[in-house]
Coordinates of C-alpha atoms in Angstrom, one line a residue:
M1 CA -37.8 3.0 31.2
S2 CA -36.0 5.0 33.7
A3 CA -37.0 8.8 33.9
V4 CA -32.6 9.7 32.1
Q5 CA -34.3 6.9 29.2
R6 CA -37.6 9.0 28.7
E7 CA -36.6 12.1 29.3
I8 CA -33.4 11.9 26.5
V9 CA -34.2 11.2 23.3
T10 CA -30.5 9.8 21.6
P11 CA -28.8 6.8 23.1
A12 CA -25.0 9.4 22.8
E13 CA -27.7 11.9 25.6
A14 CA -28.8 8.8 28.0
R15 CA -24.8 7.8 28.1
D16 CA -23.4 10.8 29.3
A17 CA -26.6 11.6 31.7
L18 CA -25.2 9.0 33.5
L19 CA -21.8 9.0 32.7
S20 CA -21.8 12.6 34.7
Q21 CA -22.8 10.5 37.8
V22 CA -20.2 8.3 36.9
D23 CA -17.6 11.2 37.8
D24 CA -19.6 12.0 40.2
R25 CA -19.8 9.2 42.1
L26 CA -15.5 9.0 41.3
R27 CA -16.2 12.8 42.9
G28 CA -17.9 12.2 46.0
L29 CA -15.0 8.9 46.7
L30 CA -12.3 11.0 46.5
A31 CA -12.9 13.5 48.3
A32 CA -14.6 11.3 51.6
E33 CA -11.5 9.4 50.8
T34 CA -9.3 12.4 51.5
S35 CA -11.1 14.0 54.2
R36 CA -10.6 10.7 55.9
W37 CA -7.1 10.4 55.9
S38 CA -6.8 14.3 56.1
A39 CA -8.4 14.2 59.3
V40 CA -6.1 11.0 60.7
D41 CA -2.4 12.6 59.2
P42 CA -2.1 15.3 56.4
R43 CA 0.3 13.1 55.1
A44 CA -2.1 9.9 54.6
A45 CA -3.5 11.5 52.3
V46 CA -1.2 11.5 49.9
P47 CA -1.5 8.5 47.5
V48 CA -5.2 9.5 47.1
E49 CA -4.7 12.8 46.1
A50 CA -2.4 11.7 43.6
V51 CA -5.3 9.2 42.1
A52 CA -7.4 12.2 42.2
A53 CA -5.7 14.3 40.8
L54 CA -5.3 12.0 37.3
I55 CA -8.7 11.1 38.3
A56 CA -9.9 15.5 37.5
S57 CA -6.9 15.6 34.6
G58 CA -8.7 14.8 32.3
G59 CA -9.2 11.4 30.1
K60 CA -12.1 9.9 27.2
R61 CA -13.9 8.2 30.0
L62 CA -13.8 5.4 27.4
R63 CA -14.2 2.8 29.3
P64 CA -16.8 4.6 31.9
A65 CA -18.9 5.0 28.4
F66 CA -18.9 1.5 27.0
C67 CA -20.1 0.1 30.2
L68 CA -22.9 2.0 30.1
S69 CA -23.6 1.6 26.3
G70 CA -23.7 -1.9 26.9
F71 CA -26.6 -1.5 29.9
L72 CA -27.9 1.0 28.1
S73 CA -28.3 -0.9 24.6
A74 CA -29.3 -3.6 26.8
G75 CA -32.2 -2.1 27.9
G76 CA -31.3 -2.5 31.4
D77 CA -34.0 -2.4 33.9
P78 CA -33.8 1.4 36.1
A79 CA -33.0 -0.1 39.4
W80 CA -29.6 -1.0 38.4
E81 CA -29.1 2.2 37.2
P82 CA -26.7 2.8 40.4
V83 CA -24.6 -0.7 39.9
A84 CA -24.3 0.0 36.7
V85 CA -23.1 3.5 37.4
D86 CA -21.1 1.8 39.8
A87 CA -19.4 -0.3 37.4
A88 CA -18.6 2.3 35.1
A89 CA -16.4 4.4 37.6
A90 CA -14.8 1.2 39.5
L91 CA -13.9 0.7 35.0
E92 CA -11.8 4.7 35.9
F93 CA -10.5 4.1 39.2
L94 CA -9.3 0.6 37.0
H95 CA -8.0 3.2 34.0
A96 CA -6.1 4.8 36.9
F97 CA -4.3 2.3 38.6
A98 CA -3.3 0.8 34.9
L99 CA -2.0 5.1 33.8
L100 CA -0.1 5.2 38.0
H101 CA 2.0 1.9 36.7
D102 CA 1.8 1.9 33.5
D103 CA 3.8 5.3 33.6
V104 CA 6.7 4.1 35.8
L105 CA 7.0 1.4 33.4
D106 CA 7.3 3.8 30.8
D107 CA 8.8 6.3 33.0
S108 CA 7.0 8.5 31.3
P109 CA 7.0 12.3 32.3
L110 CA 4.1 13.0 30.9
R111 CA 0.2 12.0 31.2
R112 CA -2.7 14.0 29.4
G113 CA 0.0 17.0 30.2
E114 CA 0.6 17.1 33.5
T115 CA 3.4 15.8 34.8
T116 CA 3.3 12.7 36.0
A117 CA 2.5 10.9 40.0
H118 CA 6.4 9.1 40.8
E119 CA 8.1 12.5 38.2
R120 CA 5.7 14.7 41.1
H121 CA 6.6 13.3 43.9
A122 CA 10.5 12.6 42.8
S123 CA 10.3 16.4 42.7
V124 CA 8.7 16.7 46.1
H125 CA 11.5 14.8 47.9
R126 CA 14.1 16.4 45.8
A127 CA 12.7 19.8 47.2
A128 CA 12.2 18.9 50.1
G129 CA 15.9 17.2 50.6
W130 CA 14.8 14.0 52.3
A131 CA 16.6 11.1 53.1
G132 CA 16.6 8.5 50.1
E133 CA 16.8 8.8 45.8
P134 CA 14.3 10.8 45.0
R135 CA 13.3 8.3 41.6
R136 CA 12.5 5.6 44.1
F137 CA 10.4 8.0 46.1
G138 CA 8.6 9.1 43.2
E139 CA 7.7 5.9 42.3
G140 CA 7.3 4.6 44.9
V141 CA 3.8 7.1 45.6
A142 CA 3.1 6.0 42.5
A143 CA 2.7 2.4 42.4
L144 CA 1.0 2.6 46.0
A145 CA -1.5 5.7 44.5
G146 CA -2.0 2.7 41.6
D147 CA -2.4 0.0 44.4
L148 CA -4.9 2.4 46.4
A149 CA -7.4 3.0 42.8
H150 CA -7.2 -0.9 42.0
I151 CA -8.4 -1.8 46.4
Y152 CA -11.1 1.5 45.0
A153 CA -12.0 0.3 41.9
D154 CA -12.9 -3.3 43.5
R155 CA -15.0 -1.6 46.4
L156 CA -17.6 -0.5 43.8
V157 CA -17.9 -3.6 42.0
S158 CA -19.0 -5.1 46.0
A159 CA -23.0 -5.8 44.2
L160 CA -22.4 -7.2 40.9
A161 CA -24.1 -10.8 40.3
P162 CA -21.4 -13.6 40.1
A163 CA -21.7 -13.1 36.0
A164 CA -20.9 -9.5 36.1
R165 CA -18.2 -10.1 38.5
E166 CA -16.1 -12.7 36.4
I167 CA -16.5 -10.9 33.4
W168 CA -14.9 -8.4 36.1
H169 CA -12.4 -10.2 37.0
E170 CA -11.1 -11.7 34.0
L171 CA -11.4 -7.9 33.1
R172 CA -8.4 -7.0 35.0
T173 CA -6.3 -10.2 35.6
E174 CA -6.1 -9.9 31.5
V175 CA -4.5 -5.9 31.6
I176 CA -1.3 -7.0 34.2
I177 CA -0.7 -10.1 32.0
G178 CA -0.9 -8.0 29.3
Q179 CA 1.1 -5.4 30.7
Y180 CA 4.3 -7.9 31.8
L181 CA 4.4 -9.1 28.4
D182 CA 4.8 -6.1 27.4
I183 CA 7.8 -5.4 29.1
R184 CA 8.8 -9.0 28.6
V185 CA 8.4 -8.6 24.6
A186 CA 10.2 -5.7 24.9
A187 CA 13.7 -7.2 27.2
E188 CA 13.7 -9.9 24.5
R189 CA 12.8 -8.2 21.2
I190 CA 10.9 -10.2 19.8
A191 CA 9.9 -9.8 16.6
D192 CA 6.4 -11.0 16.4
P193 CA 4.0 -9.3 15.0
E194 CA 0.2 -11.8 15.8
L195 CA 2.0 -11.8 19.6
S196 CA 2.2 -7.9 19.5
R197 CA -1.1 -7.7 18.4
W198 CA -1.9 -10.4 21.0
I199 CA -0.5 -8.1 23.9
A200 CA -1.7 -4.7 22.7
I201 CA -5.4 -6.4 22.3
C202 CA -5.0 -8.3 26.0
K203 CA -3.8 -5.4 27.9
S204 CA -5.5 -2.4 26.3
G205 CA -8.8 -3.7 23.7
R206 CA -10.5 -6.0 26.1
Y207 CA -10.4 -3.9 29.2
T208 CA -11.5 -1.2 26.8
V209 CA -14.5 -2.1 24.5
H210 CA -15.0 -6.3 24.8
R211 CA -15.4 -6.5 28.6
P212 CA -17.2 -2.6 29.1
L213 CA -19.4 -3.6 26.9
V214 CA -20.0 -7.6 28.3
L215 CA -20.1 -6.2 32.3
G216 CA -22.7 -3.4 31.4
A217 CA -25.3 -6.2 29.1
S218 CA -24.3 -8.6 31.8
I219 CA -25.8 -6.2 34.5
A220 CA -28.8 -5.7 32.8
G221 CA -29.3 -9.0 32.8
R222 CA -28.3 -9.5 28.7
Q223 CA -26.2 -13.0 27.8
D224 CA -27.1 -13.1 24.8
L225 CA -25.6 -9.9 23.5
T226 CA -22.4 -11.1 24.6
P227 CA -21.6 -13.1 21.0
A228 CA -22.0 -9.6 19.2
F229 CA -20.6 -7.1 22.1
T230 CA -17.4 -9.7 21.9
R231 CA -17.5 -9.8 17.8
Y232 CA -17.9 -5.5 18.0
G233 CA -15.6 -5.1 21.2
A234 CA -12.2 -7.5 19.8
A235 CA -12.0 -5.7 16.4
L236 CA -12.5 -1.9 17.8
G237 CA -10.4 -2.3 20.5
E238 CA -7.2 -3.8 18.9
A239 CA -8.1 -0.6 16.1
F240 CA -8.1 1.8 19.7
Q241 CA -4.9 0.4 20.5
L242 CA -3.2 0.3 17.1
R243 CA -3.9 4.2 17.1
D244 CA -2.8 4.6 20.5
D245 CA 0.7 3.3 19.2
L246 CA 0.6 5.6 15.8
I247 CA -0.3 8.7 17.9
D248 CA 2.7 8.0 20.3
A249 CA 4.7 7.0 16.7
F250 CA 3.7 10.0 15.4
G251 CA 1.2 12.3 16.9
D252 CA 1.4 16.1 18.4
S253 CA 2.4 15.5 22.0
A254 CA 0.5 19.5 22.7
V255 CA -2.3 17.6 21.1
S256 CA -2.2 13.6 22.7
G257 CA -0.5 15.1 26.3
K258 CA 1.8 12.7 26.5
P259 CA 5.7 12.6 25.0
T260 CA 5.7 11.3 20.9
G261 CA 7.7 8.6 20.0
L262 CA 8.2 7.1 23.9
D263 CA 7.8 3.3 23.2
F264 CA 10.4 4.0 20.7
S265 CA 12.3 4.7 23.2
Q266 CA 11.4 2.0 25.0
Q267 CA 12.3 -0.7 22.4
K268 CA 8.1 -1.5 22.7
M269 CA 7.3 -4.9 19.9
T270 CA 4.1 -2.9 19.0
L271 CA 3.3 -3.9 15.8
L272 CA 4.4 -1.3 13.6
V273 CA 8.0 -1.9 14.9
T274 CA 7.5 -5.8 14.1
L275 CA 6.6 -5.5 11.2
A276 CA 9.8 -3.3 10.1
M277 CA 11.4 -5.1 11.9
R278 CA 10.5 -7.9 9.5
R279 CA 11.5 -6.4 6.7
D280 CA 15.2 -3.7 7.7
D281 CA 18.1 -4.8 9.7
R282 CA 18.2 -0.8 10.4
V283 CA 15.6 -1.9 12.6
S284 CA 17.3 -4.1 14.9
R285 CA 20.4 -2.1 14.9
V286 CA 18.7 0.9 16.0
L287 CA 16.9 -0.6 18.7
A288 CA 20.2 -1.9 19.9
G289 CA 22.5 0.9 20.2
Q290 CA 19.7 3.0 21.1
S291 CA 21.1 5.0 24.5
G292 CA 17.7 5.7 26.1
D293 CA 16.5 8.7 26.1
G294 CA 15.1 8.3 22.7
A295 CA 15.8 11.2 21.2
G296 CA 17.5 10.9 17.9
D297 CA 17.0 7.2 17.7
G298 CA 13.1 7.6 18.2
A299 CA 12.9 9.9 15.2
T300 CA 15.4 7.5 13.0
L301 CA 13.0 4.3 13.8
A302 CA 9.7 6.8 13.1
Q303 CA 11.7 7.8 9.5
I304 CA 12.1 4.1 8.6
V305 CA 9.0 3.3 9.8
T306 CA 7.8 6.0 7.0
D307 CA 9.8 4.8 4.4
L308 CA 9.2 1.0 4.8
N309 CA 5.0 1.5 4.9
V310 CA 4.4 -0.2 8.1
R311 CA 2.2 3.4 8.8
G312 CA 0.3 2.7 6.1
E313 CA 0.0 -1.1 6.5
V314 CA -1.3 -0.5 10.2
E315 CA -4.1 1.9 8.9
R316 CA -5.3 0.1 6.1
R317 CA -5.3 -2.6 9.6
I318 CA -7.5 -0.1 11.4
D319 CA -9.8 0.5 8.6
H320 CA -10.5 -3.7 8.1
L321 CA -10.9 -4.0 12.0
V322 CA -13.7 -0.8 12.4
E323 CA -15.3 -2.6 8.8
Q324 CA -15.5 -5.9 11.4
A325 CA -16.5 -3.4 14.3
Q326 CA -19.3 -2.1 12.0
A327 CA -20.1 -5.7 10.9
A328 CA -20.1 -6.9 14.2
I329 CA -23.0 -3.9 15.4
A330 CA -24.9 -4.0 12.4
A331 CA -26.4 -7.6 13.1
A332 CA -26.5 -7.0 16.8
P333 CA -29.8 -7.5 18.6
L334 CA -30.0 -4.3 19.5
D335 CA -32.6 -1.5 18.5
L336 CA -31.6 0.7 15.3
E337 CA -30.6 3.7 17.4
W338 CA -28.2 1.7 18.9
R339 CA -27.1 0.0 16.7
D340 CA -26.0 3.2 14.7
E341 CA -24.7 5.0 17.4
L342 CA -22.2 2.0 18.1
A343 CA -21.6 1.7 14.8
R344 CA -20.4 6.0 15.6
V345 CA -18.4 5.3 17.8
A346 CA -16.8 2.7 16.0
V347 CA -15.5 5.6 13.9
E348 CA -15.0 7.7 16.6
T349 CA -13.0 5.4 18.5
A350 CA -10.5 4.1 16.1
Y351 CA -9.5 7.8 14.1
R352 CA -8.9 10.2 17.4
Q353 CA -6.3 12.2 17.5
K354 CA -5.0 11.8 21.2

């Protein structure tokens, strides 16, 4: 048992103690990289600073938390804690990569209540009067910063054993394929609820809950936990993304830190939209006539979705998924305190407000 586990009573406290080490690892690596590249030329550090700004802006650290939960609940050897911490930090860098690229794909102006990287650097270009198009410059900076975050993530998983590294490769591949299908289905306007669910699971659910848990358990040498963590993670990961869709559609931007209705304005084929399209032709007509700013049409779509009780159906789906996740973890070969903690986390994750 590690010093952290000896001194701290609850699973949540043990996990949070390691999470603080994850934050230290993130800050330390980014500070070193900023110093390194600033010494070459202050401009060379700009992509690093873009990553650092996003990392420092907050976030729930869900992916690192699930990775560490997988490791600790599996009884991970204290000698492997640094590897688990690095893997958890890598997941946060991978998340930064996904967010930086996602904000460009969605043309989102806000992330966590702050101006997005591509918008911020477009403004810098515009104010300086540089040559070229400000929008393209800003998008270029964000894309390169995202790529850099991905490189940092890969650097931190260098000590993983082959089995854990395979989980890592699968996780990051799923994110990118899921993102592609997300924009492809939006372009084609395919109203297929099952496909929408699969995309949500692939682009977000698996890399938020399922794969991080399995990765943490693998670092601890507990591959026997894979079936239980897969059932739990698949259900909770889908619930997580469905809640994200509801927050996007109906949430308070002051709480969520991002614009409300962005999925509607971007014509994303979420489960909300595809179910509504199947039931009411007005949805297709509104989507076909969107101006692109999403202001009026987004509100119209939100009202149609509410009138059709699609919102209620998605809420019921979330309830069912949480029950599935809790049933899966109740039967897992874990200590009772960890089964209780992961059951609690399922509720906290699925019913969050941001």
